Amino acid sequence: MLAYVLRRIGAGLVLALLVTLVTFLMLSLSFGDVVRTLLGQSATPESVAAMTKQMGYDRPVLVQYGDWLLHLLRGDLGTSVYTSLPVGPSVVQRLAVTLSIIVPALLITVLLSISLGVWAATRGGVADRIAQGLSLVGYIVPGLLIAIVLVYLLAVRAKLLPATGYTPLSTDPAAWLHSITIPVIVLVIGGVANMAAQVRGRMIDELRRDYVRTLRTRGVSTTSIVVRHALRNAAGPALTVLSLEFIQMFGSALIIENVFALPGYGSYAFNASLQGDIPVIMGITVFGVLLVTVVNLGTDLANGWLNPKARLH
Amino acid sequence: MSLLDVTDLRVAFPRRGFRAKPVEVLHGVSLQVGAGETLGLVGESGSGKTTIGRTVLGLAKATAGSIRFAGREIGELSAKERRALAKDIQVVFQDPYSSLNPAMTVGDILTEPLVVQGATVRDARARVRALLDQVGLPADAADRRPAEFSGGQRQRIAIARAIAPEPKLIVCDEPVSALDLSTQALVLDLFIDIQRRTGTAYLFISHDLAVVRHISHRVAVLYRGDLIETGPAATVTSAPDHPYTRKLLVAAPVADPVEQRRRREERRRLALEGHP
Amino acid sequence: MSTRTRTWRRLLRDPQAVVTAGILLVIVALGLLAPFLAQHGPNDSDLGMVNAPAGTPGYLLGADESGRDIFSRLLHSINTSAVSALIGTGVALAVGVTAGLVGGYFGARTRGATEWLFNLVMTFPGLLLLIILMPVTGGDYRFTMLIFGVLLSPGIYRIVRNLVLGVKNELYVDAARVSGLGNTRILGRHVLSVVRGPIIIATAFLMGAAIATQSGLAFLGVGSKEIPSFGDMISSGFRNLYLAPAQFLWPSLLLGLITASLVLLGNALRDTLEGSRPKPAKVGQGQRTDVRTGPAPVAGTAALLEIRDLTIAYPGPGGESREVVRGAALRIDRGQTLGLVGESGSGKTQTAFAVLGVLPAEAVITRGSIVFEGRELVGLTDGEMRPLRGKQIAYVPQEPMSNLDPSYKVGAQLVEGVRSALGVSKQEARTRVLALLGRCGIADPPRTFDSYPHQLSGGMAQRVLIAGAVASRPKLLIADEPTTALDVTVQAEILDLLRDLQAELGMAVLLVTHNFGVVADICDHIAVMSRGEIVETGDVQKVLNDPRHEYTRTLLDAILDDTTVRTDPPPGAITEGADR
């Protein structure tokens, strides 16, 4: 088991190395633009050359990457070209904001999806049609539109919740709850639309399997068959969807943070990219890969726990 | 000289997992099939009987040993040479549902190999009509899809596909096991009838001694990757030498309660004697 | 060719497909005709027209914050979306299908490489990557969509790879190879034909995703302001939400309409091309019955189980009902073993399921009665059936592996059954199960108890299932082809076990089989079933020796008996036999 975890972590490190290298190589194409943006339109070729040298962009790209990597190993992600703030702490701070939206959204998505999916799969008929209708609506309306409509209705019209802004949990829990409510609702609607349909489909498949019939012939109760057996077997595939959903939410969070003016990971990445702030972009990439690796490892371990056949490998 | 001559065939499959040792499923099997002859290959699941068939067909690779067809080594052929061999060696599989592409019409299924082997589409079509007639299917079957046919009829289509290039050898892998009792006998008769007419040889693989007895000239018994007994069908299937074959024989129930009781007792007696 | 036209015709008859496809066609046409329909260019701004209301002459839907014609921008945005969809989907399909075919068809090593690569692409948050690469793409939406297409490709890759892997193991691909077809021909002809449908379906969803993403990026302000797009319009409308809410409405409506149409079209395509998927049924509802003529009064019968006039119907594709069992009648006395024999599709398994009360949800009992120990079973709810199941009537299935829950250890599954049926303590159930496993011929009961199903052989798994069935000493054991999936030698052992258990526990057995040998071995009575009807019943010895019904006679004649040995010499023996 330990060997497996170590191997997976090793694979994650290789992945991180690869992704950061590729990102760095691609970004190096635009180093010239970065310098020009920094100095403004009126910069002379001489000052551009001087700046390029000062920032070390004149060295071979691989040397620059190696340099960056060495600093990374010492826990130093550098400083922002524009604000001169250290990248590491900034990214962590921004990530905390994004996670404080995504984690609640994910938990609610799981609970709602399982309830809705199991309800649809075990009741059939009207219940199923309602559940499918709900999923469909969540699926066909772009999240962007849902976000704006909710802001308009709940914040602008009803004035129930703040339209924009973020209050950290440590400052004021009630205000924090208010500030994340609409963003979380938007993420949940999109997430449930996808997950509930998956849970429903898996449950229908499981409930039609032979072993379910055999359990019934032994007098096992319906609740046990649905929860202990069918849901347990449906959980593995649903978990994989969930991990993808989690990563997907990071993408969605980008737009949501923009709509709600939240100082999160996505908006940080967006601004850095817009400005060409190379150290920040690289820092964001590192944390992105780290997150992906952790989520995937968690999914695989949970899958191994759920599925005895997978445990062998 | 035999048509098919398998000598000391060994096949091992790699196992899942890192550095896992491969499992050997055939431990040096030798058998011969003469021209126009049926060799019945009997064994239980895991005996390696299907692997022998797949190796002869080039669908599995031998790890050691030789497979000679008409005097020529065919174990190590290039993809191109192997394709050319399609004219001589054909196959009928067990599952009549999975062995025909559900998206193609029966006509397309049957013309395709003919066209690949160089026939014009027109000739191939004409030949298909004759083939359908030979296996007892109506000519309009060509325009329909496999899903519209019963298991027995599908197996007839598969047989038509196999005999299309007039091969010298057909590997039959449990071709009647998935069929109902009444259909089974009819399809077996079709096999025999075709052999008498065309002189093709069969390597006939089955788990069922009764089926093998019905169609084979000679029978070989396979047990866990080893050939344990070979001989004329009548001898091997009614008075076998090897205790395992005897066990196999008495294990198959017969549709007569009195005779079945006698077999049961014989089986118990054999078990007490402590053979495998 | 004929099925393809048939599919088209079915699609044309599906209102959802026709309406959504129609809407999309109209929208695309509007986009193409934009230069002719709109009086202003999408970027012509007239400062006198800033936030002009809808209906202003020349400005059908008004003008935006920069005084640009909203109607014109809307139509031109369609083209941006269409190009985004084409690029994104095109790249995703090209990359995904190629890699899927290669990864699925060729060996495990090739697949390992493609798998790794696509997992890598898949696990990365796509939108974030597009943002990170903004300095590289310069925000050009076409370039961005190109990358987005790559990011979408893992979905397609997985679909294609799974289908190909499935097809590759189909015997018809082996048969094609034996027929002398090369790899390219097999891929093109046998594999691609299977993959086509799902790809068409996925394309609709991919286009929706590409359009939504492009809009999202434009909303954020990625890319040139000169390119009219829904996202940019929504963003501008959003800024103006308090001043002129309608500006937000138009692009949102059109974008919503396009993505909704694409998703609904995708769903319609899926239903037509893949057939409708199984609908859920209410769990724990019990078998559906529609018996209008009430069950005939039960005469004081000594029979343990008496089935009369049982008729089971399934709904056919056109709504008509199809009877799979027609007026079946059976009787089993206590301790008796009855063999129910028939060919596939004869309705023998359906009859057995009806007694257990586990017919599939679609099935309806339309006539007849099933009386067990004087109690009518037809019409009982699942809750009323449950106390009988396991305890009074038990079941041994045909396929041992699929009838065990793969996620639980064998012992836990059996213990749960015993506890449900008998209500004993966990410890007592465990002791009982261990003893039974030993009794059913399992060499090391504690070890098997702690094994998962996939660690057992077929014969062992069947012994486990038999142990589970007889654990509560049922009065009737229903065994549905209990030995068909097993080797002959194992079959003989399992039949011995069943015979011994039957004598020991004094239970009656209903043995469903297609094999007369099995019947002769273990049954004292026989019922022969054909096309949903029971055509002959009686004592095994009598029926096998002297069948009355013609169907029984045909079946018995078809048995390949011991005496038929092939006698004709091989045709080739005359010419080549001498050498051998």
Short mmCIF file of N, CA, C and O in Angstrom, two decimals, chain C residues 285-296 298 305-313 325 328 350-359 363-382 384-385 388-389 393:
data_model
loop_
_atom_site.label_atom_id
_atom_site.label_comp_id
_atom_site.label_asym_id
_atom_site.label_seq_id
_atom_site.Cartn_x
_atom_site.Cartn_y
_atom_site.Cartn_z
N GLN C 285 -41.36 -2.94 -5.30
CA GLN C 285 -42.77 -2.80 -5.61
C GLN C 285 -43.45 -4.17 -5.68
O GLN C 285 -44.65 -4.28 -5.48
N GLY C 286 -42.68 -5.20 -5.97
CA GLY C 286 -43.28 -6.50 -6.18
C GLY C 286 -43.66 -6.68 -7.64
O GLY C 286 -43.63 -5.73 -8.41
N GLN C 287 -43.98 -7.90 -8.02
CA GLN C 287 -44.28 -8.16 -9.43
C GLN C 287 -45.58 -7.50 -9.82
O GLN C 287 -46.50 -7.41 -9.05
N ARG C 288 -45.60 -7.07 -11.07
CA ARG C 288 -46.85 -6.48 -11.56
C ARG C 288 -47.81 -7.59 -11.95
O ARG C 288 -47.45 -8.56 -12.59
N THR C 289 -49.02 -7.45 -11.49
CA THR C 289 -50.03 -8.43 -11.88
C THR C 289 -51.22 -7.69 -12.45
O THR C 289 -51.51 -6.57 -12.06
N ASP C 290 -51.85 -8.34 -13.37
CA ASP C 290 -53.04 -7.75 -13.98
C ASP C 290 -54.03 -8.88 -14.19
O ASP C 290 -54.45 -9.17 -15.29
N VAL C 291 -54.31 -9.56 -13.09
CA VAL C 291 -55.18 -10.74 -13.18
C VAL C 291 -56.61 -10.28 -12.96
O VAL C 291 -57.00 -9.91 -11.86
N ARG C 292 -57.37 -10.29 -14.03
CA ARG C 292 -58.74 -9.78 -13.91
C ARG C 292 -59.66 -10.87 -13.36
O ARG C 292 -60.41 -10.65 -12.43
N THR C 293 -59.55 -12.05 -13.92
CA THR C 293 -60.35 -13.14 -13.38
C THR C 293 -59.62 -13.63 -12.13
O THR C 293 -58.51 -14.11 -12.20
N GLY C 294 -60.23 -13.44 -11.01
CA GLY C 294 -59.59 -13.80 -9.74
C GLY C 294 -59.13 -15.24 -9.76
O GLY C 294 -59.67 -16.06 -10.51
N PRO C 295 -58.11 -15.55 -8.95
CA PRO C 295 -57.60 -16.92 -8.94
C PRO C 295 -58.68 -17.92 -8.54
O PRO C 295 -59.52 -17.64 -7.68
N ALA C 296 -58.64 -19.05 -9.21
CA ALA C 296 -59.62 -20.09 -8.91
C ALA C 296 -59.44 -20.53 -7.46
O ALA C 296 -58.33 -20.52 -6.94
N VAL C 298 -58.68 -22.50 -4.25
CA VAL C 298 -57.72 -23.59 -4.08
C VAL C 298 -58.41 -24.77 -3.40
O VAL C 298 -58.93 -24.64 -2.30
N LEU C 305 -46.29 -26.73 -4.12
CA LEU C 305 -46.42 -25.61 -5.06
C LEU C 305 -47.35 -26.04 -6.17
O LEU C 305 -47.21 -27.11 -6.75
N GLU C 306 -48.32 -25.19 -6.43
CA GLU C 306 -49.21 -25.49 -7.53
C GLU C 306 -49.38 -24.25 -8.39
O GLU C 306 -49.86 -23.22 -7.95
N ILE C 307 -48.94 -24.38 -9.65
CA ILE C 307 -49.07 -23.27 -10.59
C ILE C 307 -50.20 -23.62 -11.54
O ILE C 307 -50.24 -24.72 -12.08
N ARG C 308 -51.13 -22.67 -11.72
CA ARG C 308 -52.21 -22.95 -12.66
C ARG C 308 -52.40 -21.80 -13.63
O ARG C 308 -52.44 -20.64 -13.21
N ASP C 309 -52.49 -22.14 -14.90
CA ASP C 309 -52.87 -21.19 -15.94
C ASP C 309 -51.99 -19.93 -15.91
O ASP C 309 -52.46 -18.83 -16.19
N LEU C 310 -50.73 -20.07 -15.54
CA LEU C 310 -49.87 -18.90 -15.40
C LEU C 310 -49.53 -18.31 -16.76
O LEU C 310 -49.06 -19.02 -17.67
N THR C 311 -49.78 -17.00 -16.90
CA THR C 311 -49.47 -16.32 -18.15
C THR C 311 -48.68 -15.05 -17.82
O THR C 311 -49.10 -14.25 -16.99
N ILE C 312 -47.51 -14.93 -18.45
CA ILE C 312 -46.65 -13.77 -18.21
C ILE C 312 -46.44 -13.06 -19.54
O ILE C 312 -46.13 -13.69 -20.55
N ALA C 313 -46.62 -11.74 -19.52
CA ALA C 313 -46.48 -10.98 -20.77
C ALA C 313 -45.50 -9.84 -20.59
O ALA C 313 -45.33 -9.31 -19.50
N VAL C 325 -44.98 -16.72 -21.31
CA VAL C 325 -45.50 -17.94 -20.69
C VAL C 325 -47.00 -17.91 -20.89
O VAL C 325 -47.64 -16.89 -20.66
N ALA C 328 -49.33 -21.82 -18.16
CA ALA C 328 -48.52 -22.92 -17.64
C ALA C 328 -49.13 -23.51 -16.37
O ALA C 328 -49.64 -22.77 -15.53
N GLN C 350 -38.63 -17.69 -16.77
CA GLN C 350 -39.66 -16.73 -16.38
C GLN C 350 -40.63 -17.36 -15.38
O GLN C 350 -41.05 -16.73 -14.42
N THR C 351 -40.97 -18.63 -15.62
CA THR C 351 -41.86 -19.33 -14.70
C THR C 351 -41.21 -19.41 -13.31
O THR C 351 -41.86 -19.14 -12.30
N ALA C 352 -39.92 -19.74 -13.29
CA ALA C 352 -39.22 -19.85 -12.02
C ALA C 352 -39.17 -18.50 -11.30
O ALA C 352 -39.43 -18.41 -10.10
N PHE C 353 -38.88 -17.45 -12.04
CA PHE C 353 -38.82 -16.11 -11.45
C PHE C 353 -40.17 -15.71 -10.86
O PHE C 353 -40.24 -15.07 -9.81
N ALA C 354 -41.25 -16.08 -11.57
CA ALA C 354 -42.58 -15.71 -11.09
C ALA C 354 -42.85 -16.32 -9.72
O ALA C 354 -43.44 -15.69 -8.85
N VAL C 355 -42.40 -17.56 -9.51
CA VAL C 355 -42.61 -18.21 -8.22
C VAL C 355 -41.84 -17.47 -7.12
O VAL C 355 -42.32 -17.27 -6.02
N LEU C 356 -40.62 -17.01 -7.48
CA LEU C 356 -39.80 -16.29 -6.50
C LEU C 356 -40.25 -14.84 -6.32
O LEU C 356 -39.84 -14.16 -5.39
N GLY C 357 -41.09 -14.39 -7.23
CA GLY C 357 -41.54 -13.00 -7.16
C GLY C 357 -40.47 -12.01 -7.61
O GLY C 357 -40.44 -10.88 -7.15
N VAL C 358 -39.58 -12.43 -8.49
CA VAL C 358 -38.51 -11.53 -8.94
C VAL C 358 -38.52 -11.33 -10.45
O VAL C 358 -37.48 -11.10 -11.06
N LEU C 359 -39.70 -11.37 -11.06
CA LEU C 359 -39.77 -11.07 -12.50
C LEU C 359 -39.28 -9.64 -12.72
O LEU C 359 -39.44 -8.79 -11.86
N ALA C 363 -42.26 -7.08 -16.81
CA ALA C 363 -43.13 -8.25 -16.96
C ALA C 363 -44.43 -8.08 -16.18
O ALA C 363 -44.46 -7.46 -15.12
N VAL C 364 -45.50 -8.62 -16.74
CA VAL C 364 -46.80 -8.57 -16.07
C VAL C 364 -47.40 -9.97 -16.05
O VAL C 364 -47.40 -10.66 -17.08
N ILE C 365 -47.86 -10.39 -14.88
CA ILE C 365 -48.61 -11.66 -14.82
C ILE C 365 -50.05 -11.32 -15.20
O ILE C 365 -50.72 -10.56 -14.50
N THR C 366 -50.48 -11.83 -16.32
CA THR C 366 -51.81 -11.45 -16.78
C THR C 366 -52.88 -12.46 -16.40
O THR C 366 -54.08 -12.16 -16.46
N ARG C 367 -52.48 -13.67 -16.06
CA ARG C 367 -53.48 -14.68 -15.73
C ARG C 367 -52.88 -15.69 -14.78
O ARG C 367 -51.66 -15.85 -14.71
N GLY C 368 -53.73 -16.41 -14.06
CA GLY C 368 -53.27 -17.60 -13.37
C GLY C 368 -52.97 -17.41 -11.90
O GLY C 368 -53.12 -16.31 -11.35
N SER C 369 -52.57 -18.51 -11.29
CA SER C 369 -52.29 -18.46 -9.86
C SER C 369 -51.07 -19.31 -9.54
O SER C 369 -50.76 -20.28 -10.22
N ILE C 370 -50.35 -18.91 -8.50
CA ILE C 370 -49.23 -19.67 -7.97
C ILE C 370 -49.52 -19.88 -6.50
O ILE C 370 -49.55 -18.91 -5.73
N VAL C 371 -49.80 -21.11 -6.11
CA VAL C 371 -50.14 -21.36 -4.72
C VAL C 371 -49.01 -22.13 -4.06
O VAL C 371 -48.63 -23.21 -4.52
N PHE C 372 -48.47 -21.54 -2.99
CA PHE C 372 -47.39 -22.19 -2.25
C PHE C 372 -47.90 -22.47 -0.84
O PHE C 372 -48.31 -21.55 -0.13
N GLU C 373 -47.93 -23.74 -0.44
CA GLU C 373 -48.45 -24.15 0.86
C GLU C 373 -49.81 -23.52 1.14
O GLU C 373 -50.05 -22.96 2.20
N GLY C 374 -50.68 -23.58 0.13
CA GLY C 374 -52.03 -23.07 0.32
C GLY C 374 -52.17 -21.57 0.24
O GLY C 374 -53.25 -21.03 0.43
N ARG C 375 -51.06 -20.87 -0.05
CA ARG C 375 -51.14 -19.41 -0.09
C ARG C 375 -50.92 -18.89 -1.51
O ARG C 375 -49.98 -19.29 -2.19
N GLU C 376 -51.80 -18.00 -1.93
CA GLU C 376 -51.70 -17.43 -3.27
C GLU C 376 -50.54 -16.43 -3.32
O GLU C 376 -50.49 -15.49 -2.54
N LEU C 377 -49.59 -16.65 -4.25
CA LEU C 377 -48.45 -15.74 -4.33
C LEU C 377 -48.66 -14.61 -5.33
O LEU C 377 -48.08 -13.54 -5.21
N VAL C 378 -49.52 -14.88 -6.34
CA VAL C 378 -49.76 -13.85 -7.35
C VAL C 378 -50.48 -12.68 -6.69
O VAL C 378 -51.49 -12.86 -6.03
N GLY C 379 -49.92 -11.49 -6.86
CA GLY C 379 -50.55 -10.30 -6.29
C GLY C 379 -49.94 -9.89 -4.97
O GLY C 379 -50.28 -8.84 -4.43
N LEU C 380 -49.04 -10.70 -4.42
CA LEU C 380 -48.39 -10.30 -3.17
C LEU C 380 -47.42 -9.15 -3.45
O LEU C 380 -46.81 -9.08 -4.51
N THR C 381 -47.28 -8.26 -2.47
CA THR C 381 -46.29 -7.19 -2.63
C THR C 381 -44.91 -7.76 -2.31
O THR C 381 -44.79 -8.86 -1.78
N ASP C 382 -43.88 -6.95 -2.60
CA ASP C 382 -42.53 -7.39 -2.32
C ASP C 382 -42.35 -7.63 -0.82
O ASP C 382 -41.72 -8.58 -0.40
N GLU C 384 -44.62 -8.56 1.26
CA GLU C 384 -45.30 -9.78 1.68
C GLU C 384 -44.55 -11.02 1.20
O GLU C 384 -44.60 -12.08 1.83
N MET C 385 -43.82 -10.88 0.09
CA MET C 385 -43.04 -12.01 -0.45
C MET C 385 -41.77 -12.24 0.38
O MET C 385 -41.30 -13.36 0.51
N LEU C 388 -41.14 -15.07 2.79
CA LEU C 388 -41.10 -16.40 2.16
C LEU C 388 -39.75 -16.67 1.54
O LEU C 388 -39.22 -17.78 1.58
N ARG C 389 -39.19 -15.62 0.92
CA ARG C 389 -37.94 -15.80 0.18
C ARG C 389 -36.82 -16.12 1.14
O ARG C 389 -36.71 -15.57 2.22
N ILE C 393 -38.70 -20.45 0.24
CA ILE C 393 -38.34 -20.71 -1.16
C ILE C 393 -36.95 -20.11 -1.39
O ILE C 393 -36.74 -18.94 -1.10
#
